[in-house]
Short mmCIF file of C-alpha atoms and ligand atoms in Angstrom, two decimals:
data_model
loop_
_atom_site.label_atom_id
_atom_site.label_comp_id
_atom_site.label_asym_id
_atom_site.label_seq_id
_atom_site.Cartn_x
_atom_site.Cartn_y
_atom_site.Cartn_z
CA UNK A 10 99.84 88.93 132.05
CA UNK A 11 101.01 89.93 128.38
CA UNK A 12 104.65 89.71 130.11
CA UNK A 13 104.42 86.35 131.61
CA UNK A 14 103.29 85.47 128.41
CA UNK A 15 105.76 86.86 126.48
CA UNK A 16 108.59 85.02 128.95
CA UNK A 17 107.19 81.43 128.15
CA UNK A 18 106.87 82.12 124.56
CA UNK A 19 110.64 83.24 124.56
CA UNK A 20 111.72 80.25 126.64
CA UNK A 21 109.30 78.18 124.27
CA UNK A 22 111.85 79.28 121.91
CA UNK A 23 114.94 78.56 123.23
CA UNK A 24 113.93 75.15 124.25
CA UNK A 25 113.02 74.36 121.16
CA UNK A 26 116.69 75.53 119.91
CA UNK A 27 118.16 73.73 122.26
CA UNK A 28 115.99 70.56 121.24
CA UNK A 29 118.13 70.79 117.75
CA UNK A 30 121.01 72.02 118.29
CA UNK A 31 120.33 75.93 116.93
CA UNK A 32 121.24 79.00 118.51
CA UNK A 33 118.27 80.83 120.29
CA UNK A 34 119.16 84.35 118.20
CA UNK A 35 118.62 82.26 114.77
CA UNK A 36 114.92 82.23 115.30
CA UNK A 37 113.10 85.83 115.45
CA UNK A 38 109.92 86.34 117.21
CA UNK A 39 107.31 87.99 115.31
CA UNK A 40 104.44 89.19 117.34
CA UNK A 41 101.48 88.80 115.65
CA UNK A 42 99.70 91.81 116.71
CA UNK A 43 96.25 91.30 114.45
CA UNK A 44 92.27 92.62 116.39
CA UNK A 45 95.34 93.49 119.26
CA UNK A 46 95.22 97.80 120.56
CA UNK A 47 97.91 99.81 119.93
CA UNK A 48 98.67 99.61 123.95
CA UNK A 49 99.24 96.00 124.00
CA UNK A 50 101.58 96.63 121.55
CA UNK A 51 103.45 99.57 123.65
CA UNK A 52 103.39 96.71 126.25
CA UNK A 53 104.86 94.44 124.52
CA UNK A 54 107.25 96.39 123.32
CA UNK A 55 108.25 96.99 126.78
CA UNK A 56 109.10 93.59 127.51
CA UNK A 57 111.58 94.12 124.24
CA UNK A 58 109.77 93.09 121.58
CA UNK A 59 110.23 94.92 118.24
CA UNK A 60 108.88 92.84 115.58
CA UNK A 61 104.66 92.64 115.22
CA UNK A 62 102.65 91.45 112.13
CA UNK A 63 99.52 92.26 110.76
CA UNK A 64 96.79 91.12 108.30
CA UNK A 65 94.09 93.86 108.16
CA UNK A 66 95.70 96.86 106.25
CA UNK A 67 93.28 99.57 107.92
CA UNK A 68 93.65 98.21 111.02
CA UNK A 69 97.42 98.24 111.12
CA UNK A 70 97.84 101.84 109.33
CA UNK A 71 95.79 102.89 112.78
CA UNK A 72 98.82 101.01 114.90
CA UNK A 73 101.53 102.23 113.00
CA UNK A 74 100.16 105.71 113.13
CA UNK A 75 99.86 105.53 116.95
CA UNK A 76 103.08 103.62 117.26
CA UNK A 77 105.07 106.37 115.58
CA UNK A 78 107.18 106.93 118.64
CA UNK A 79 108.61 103.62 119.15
CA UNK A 80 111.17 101.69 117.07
CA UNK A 81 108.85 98.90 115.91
CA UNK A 82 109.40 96.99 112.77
CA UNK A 83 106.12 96.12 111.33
CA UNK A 84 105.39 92.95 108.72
CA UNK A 85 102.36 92.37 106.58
CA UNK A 86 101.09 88.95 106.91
CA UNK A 87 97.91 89.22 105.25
CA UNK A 88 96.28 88.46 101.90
CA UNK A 89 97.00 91.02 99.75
CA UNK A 90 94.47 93.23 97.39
CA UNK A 91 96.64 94.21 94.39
CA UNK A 92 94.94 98.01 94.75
CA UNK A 93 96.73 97.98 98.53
CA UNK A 94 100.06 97.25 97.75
CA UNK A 95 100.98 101.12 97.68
CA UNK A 96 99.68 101.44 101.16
CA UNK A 97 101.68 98.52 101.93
CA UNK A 98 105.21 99.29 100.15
CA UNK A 99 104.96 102.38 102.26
CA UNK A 100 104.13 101.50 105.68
CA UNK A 101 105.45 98.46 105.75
CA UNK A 102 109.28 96.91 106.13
CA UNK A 103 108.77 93.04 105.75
CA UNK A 104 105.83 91.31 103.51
CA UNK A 105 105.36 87.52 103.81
CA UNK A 106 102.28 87.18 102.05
CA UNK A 107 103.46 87.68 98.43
CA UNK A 108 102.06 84.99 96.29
CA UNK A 109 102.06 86.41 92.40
CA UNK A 110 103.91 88.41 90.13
CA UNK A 111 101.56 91.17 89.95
CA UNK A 112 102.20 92.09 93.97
CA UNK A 113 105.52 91.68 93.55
CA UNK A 114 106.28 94.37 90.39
CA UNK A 115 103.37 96.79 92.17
CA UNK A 116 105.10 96.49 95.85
CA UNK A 117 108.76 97.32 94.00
CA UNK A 118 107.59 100.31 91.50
CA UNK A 119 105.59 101.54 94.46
CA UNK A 120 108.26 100.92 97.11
CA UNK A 121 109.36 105.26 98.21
CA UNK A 122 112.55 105.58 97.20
CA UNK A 123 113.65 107.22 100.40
CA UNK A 124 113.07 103.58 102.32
CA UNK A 125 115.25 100.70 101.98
CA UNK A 126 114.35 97.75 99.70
CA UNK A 127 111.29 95.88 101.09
CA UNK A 128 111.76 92.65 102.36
CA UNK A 129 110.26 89.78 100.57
CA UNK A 130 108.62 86.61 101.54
CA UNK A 131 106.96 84.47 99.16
CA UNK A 132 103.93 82.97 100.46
CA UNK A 133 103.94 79.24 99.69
CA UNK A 134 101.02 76.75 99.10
CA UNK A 135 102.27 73.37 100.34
CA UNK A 136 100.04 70.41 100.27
CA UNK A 137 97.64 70.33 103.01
CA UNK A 138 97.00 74.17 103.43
CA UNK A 139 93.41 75.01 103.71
CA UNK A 140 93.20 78.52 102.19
CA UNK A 141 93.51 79.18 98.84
CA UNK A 142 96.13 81.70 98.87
CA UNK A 143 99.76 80.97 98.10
CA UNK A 144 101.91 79.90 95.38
CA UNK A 145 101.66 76.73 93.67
CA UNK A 146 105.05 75.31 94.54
CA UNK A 147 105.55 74.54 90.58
CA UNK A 148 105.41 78.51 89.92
CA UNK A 149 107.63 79.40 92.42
CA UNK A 150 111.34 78.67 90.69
CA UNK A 151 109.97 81.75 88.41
CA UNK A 152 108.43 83.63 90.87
CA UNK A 153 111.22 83.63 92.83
CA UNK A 154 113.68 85.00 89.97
CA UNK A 155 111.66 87.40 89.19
CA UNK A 156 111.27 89.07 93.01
CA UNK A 157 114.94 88.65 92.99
CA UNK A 158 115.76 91.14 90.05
CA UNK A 159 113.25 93.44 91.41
CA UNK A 160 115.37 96.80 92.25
CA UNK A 161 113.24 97.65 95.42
CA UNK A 162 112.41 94.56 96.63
CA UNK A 163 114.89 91.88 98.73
CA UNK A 164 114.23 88.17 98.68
CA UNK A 165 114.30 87.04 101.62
CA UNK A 166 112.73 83.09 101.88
CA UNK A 167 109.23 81.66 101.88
CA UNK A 168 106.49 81.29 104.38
CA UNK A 169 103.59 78.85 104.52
CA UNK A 170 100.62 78.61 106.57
CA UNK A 171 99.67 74.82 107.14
CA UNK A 172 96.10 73.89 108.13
CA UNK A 173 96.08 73.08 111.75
CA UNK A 174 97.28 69.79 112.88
CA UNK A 175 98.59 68.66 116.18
CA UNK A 176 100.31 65.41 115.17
CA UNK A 177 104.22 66.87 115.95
CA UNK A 178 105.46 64.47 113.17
CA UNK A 179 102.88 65.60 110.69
CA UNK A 180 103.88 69.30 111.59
CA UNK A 181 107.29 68.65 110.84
CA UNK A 182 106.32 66.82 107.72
CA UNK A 183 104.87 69.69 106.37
CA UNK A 184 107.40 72.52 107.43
CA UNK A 185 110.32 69.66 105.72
CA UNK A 186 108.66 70.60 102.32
CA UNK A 187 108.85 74.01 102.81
CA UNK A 188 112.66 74.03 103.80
CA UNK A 189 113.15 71.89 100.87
CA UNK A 190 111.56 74.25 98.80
CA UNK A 191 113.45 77.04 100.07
CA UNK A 192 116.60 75.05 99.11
CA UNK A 193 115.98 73.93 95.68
CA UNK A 194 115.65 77.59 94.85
CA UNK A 195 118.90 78.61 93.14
CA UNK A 196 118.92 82.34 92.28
CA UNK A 197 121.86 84.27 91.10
CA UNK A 198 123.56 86.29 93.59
CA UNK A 199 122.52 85.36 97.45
CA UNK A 200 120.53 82.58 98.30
CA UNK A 201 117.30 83.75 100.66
CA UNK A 202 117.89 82.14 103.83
CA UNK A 203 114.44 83.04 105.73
CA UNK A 204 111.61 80.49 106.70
CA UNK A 205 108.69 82.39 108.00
CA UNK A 206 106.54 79.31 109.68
CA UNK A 207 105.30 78.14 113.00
CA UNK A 208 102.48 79.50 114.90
CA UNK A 209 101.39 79.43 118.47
CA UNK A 210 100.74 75.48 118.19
CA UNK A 211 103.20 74.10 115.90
CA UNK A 212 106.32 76.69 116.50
CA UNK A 213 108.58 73.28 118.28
CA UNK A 214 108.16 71.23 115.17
CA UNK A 215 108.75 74.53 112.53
CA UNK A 216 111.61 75.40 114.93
CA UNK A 217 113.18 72.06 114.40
CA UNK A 218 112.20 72.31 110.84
CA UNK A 219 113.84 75.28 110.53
CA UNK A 220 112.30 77.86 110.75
CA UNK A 221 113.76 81.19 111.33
CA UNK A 222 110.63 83.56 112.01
CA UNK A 223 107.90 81.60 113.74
CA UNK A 224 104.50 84.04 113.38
CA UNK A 225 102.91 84.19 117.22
CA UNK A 226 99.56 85.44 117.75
CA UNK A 227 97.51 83.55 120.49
CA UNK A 228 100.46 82.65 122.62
CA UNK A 229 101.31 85.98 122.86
CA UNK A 230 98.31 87.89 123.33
CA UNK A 231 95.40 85.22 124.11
CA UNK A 232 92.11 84.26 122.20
CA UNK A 233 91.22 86.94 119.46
CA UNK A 234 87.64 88.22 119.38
CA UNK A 235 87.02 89.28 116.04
CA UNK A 236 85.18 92.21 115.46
CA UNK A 237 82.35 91.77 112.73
CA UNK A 238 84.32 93.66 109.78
CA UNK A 239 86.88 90.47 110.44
CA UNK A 240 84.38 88.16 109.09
C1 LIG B 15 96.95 84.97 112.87
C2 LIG B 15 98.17 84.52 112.19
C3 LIG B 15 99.26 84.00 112.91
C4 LIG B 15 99.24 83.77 114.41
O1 LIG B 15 98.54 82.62 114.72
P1 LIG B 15 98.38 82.11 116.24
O2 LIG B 15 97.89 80.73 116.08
O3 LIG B 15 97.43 83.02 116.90
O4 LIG B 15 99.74 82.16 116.85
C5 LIG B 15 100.40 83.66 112.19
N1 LIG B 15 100.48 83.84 110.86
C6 LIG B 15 99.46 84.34 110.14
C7 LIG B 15 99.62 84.50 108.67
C8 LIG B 15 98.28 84.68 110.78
O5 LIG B 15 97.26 85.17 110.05
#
């Protein structure tokens, strides 16, 4: 079942490249692995996926721990407690939920210096989210800079979460401001080129958006049941 899921998520994917004209291998699938056991994982990682996020830090130190054997690459998607971003800088190879300076310094003094430079998203709070977490898109120009000089950390893009909506043309409304945003930032050296947006039911118009990581939970793995602590 997991597999059959994971083939019409992938062909999700390309037909959604194909819609606009982008190469399938521009978009990344990132399993989002959240309230999922560690042997879903193993078996979706036998259908050849790599990438999985998660949001609960305990929860995913448990997965990465029993993962240790495969070649995963794991991203934190979650709100994040500034007294967890050592845990994070060292388990971790992608964040996408950074939304303030203080995370950002923390994850980069913190970041072991045996382990590449962590990858950076900065977590964006375009009009119409629900939650309160994200940056104000007025403090990101600075925000941005400053991840940028950071010696352990590398910039990659942004990532939003809208607040669900099912209108196709008000998805894509959305996920424009976010791609604009992305390209009004001008930083010296390279310009981040990653767009972390799209879920299960909104990864077409994010997709044509463009959106290079789209974030799949549901699709993937079906209806979470949350355990009480998730509440
Ligand atoms: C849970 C979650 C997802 C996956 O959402 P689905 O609708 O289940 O695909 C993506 N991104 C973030 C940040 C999440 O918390």
């Amino acid at each position: 079942m997991l597999v059959d899921n994971y083939n019409r998520v992938r062909e999700q994917i390309l037909a959604a490249c194909q819609g606009c004209q982008r190469t399938p291998d521009s978009v990344q699938l990132l399993a989002v692995s959240k309230t999922r056991s560690a042997d879903e994982i193993r078996e979706l990682h036998a259908c050849g996926q790599t990438a999985f996020g998660e949001n609960y830090l305990q929860e995913a130190l448990d997965k990465i721990d029993a993962l240790r054997d495969l070649p995963l690459e794991w991203h934190f998607i979650g709100p994040i407690q500034s007294n967890k971003t050592r845990t994070i800088a060292e388990h971790f190879d992608w964040v996408h939920s950074v939304d303030r300076l203080k995370v950002a310094r923390r994850l980069s003094e913190q970041r072991p210096d045996h382990l590449p430079p962590l990858n950076i998203c900065l977590q964006v709070n375009i009009s119409g989210e629900a939650s309160k977490s994200g940056c104000a898109p007025e403090a990101l120009p600075e925000l941005a800079r400053t991840v940028a000089a950071l010696p352990n950390l590398r910039l990659r893009g942004l990532m939003a979460i809208p607040e669900a909506e099912t209108d196709p043309a008000r998805q894509r409304a959305i996920f424009a401001q976010v791609r604009a945003q992305l390209a009004a930032l001008h930083l010296e050296g390279t310009q981040p080129d990653t767009l972390s947006m799209g879920m299960s039911g909104d990864l077409e118009a994010a997709i044509a958006e463009g959106a290079t990581i789209v974030r799949i939970g549901t699709a993937l793995f079906g209806p979470r049941q949350y355990a009480p602590a998730h509440l």
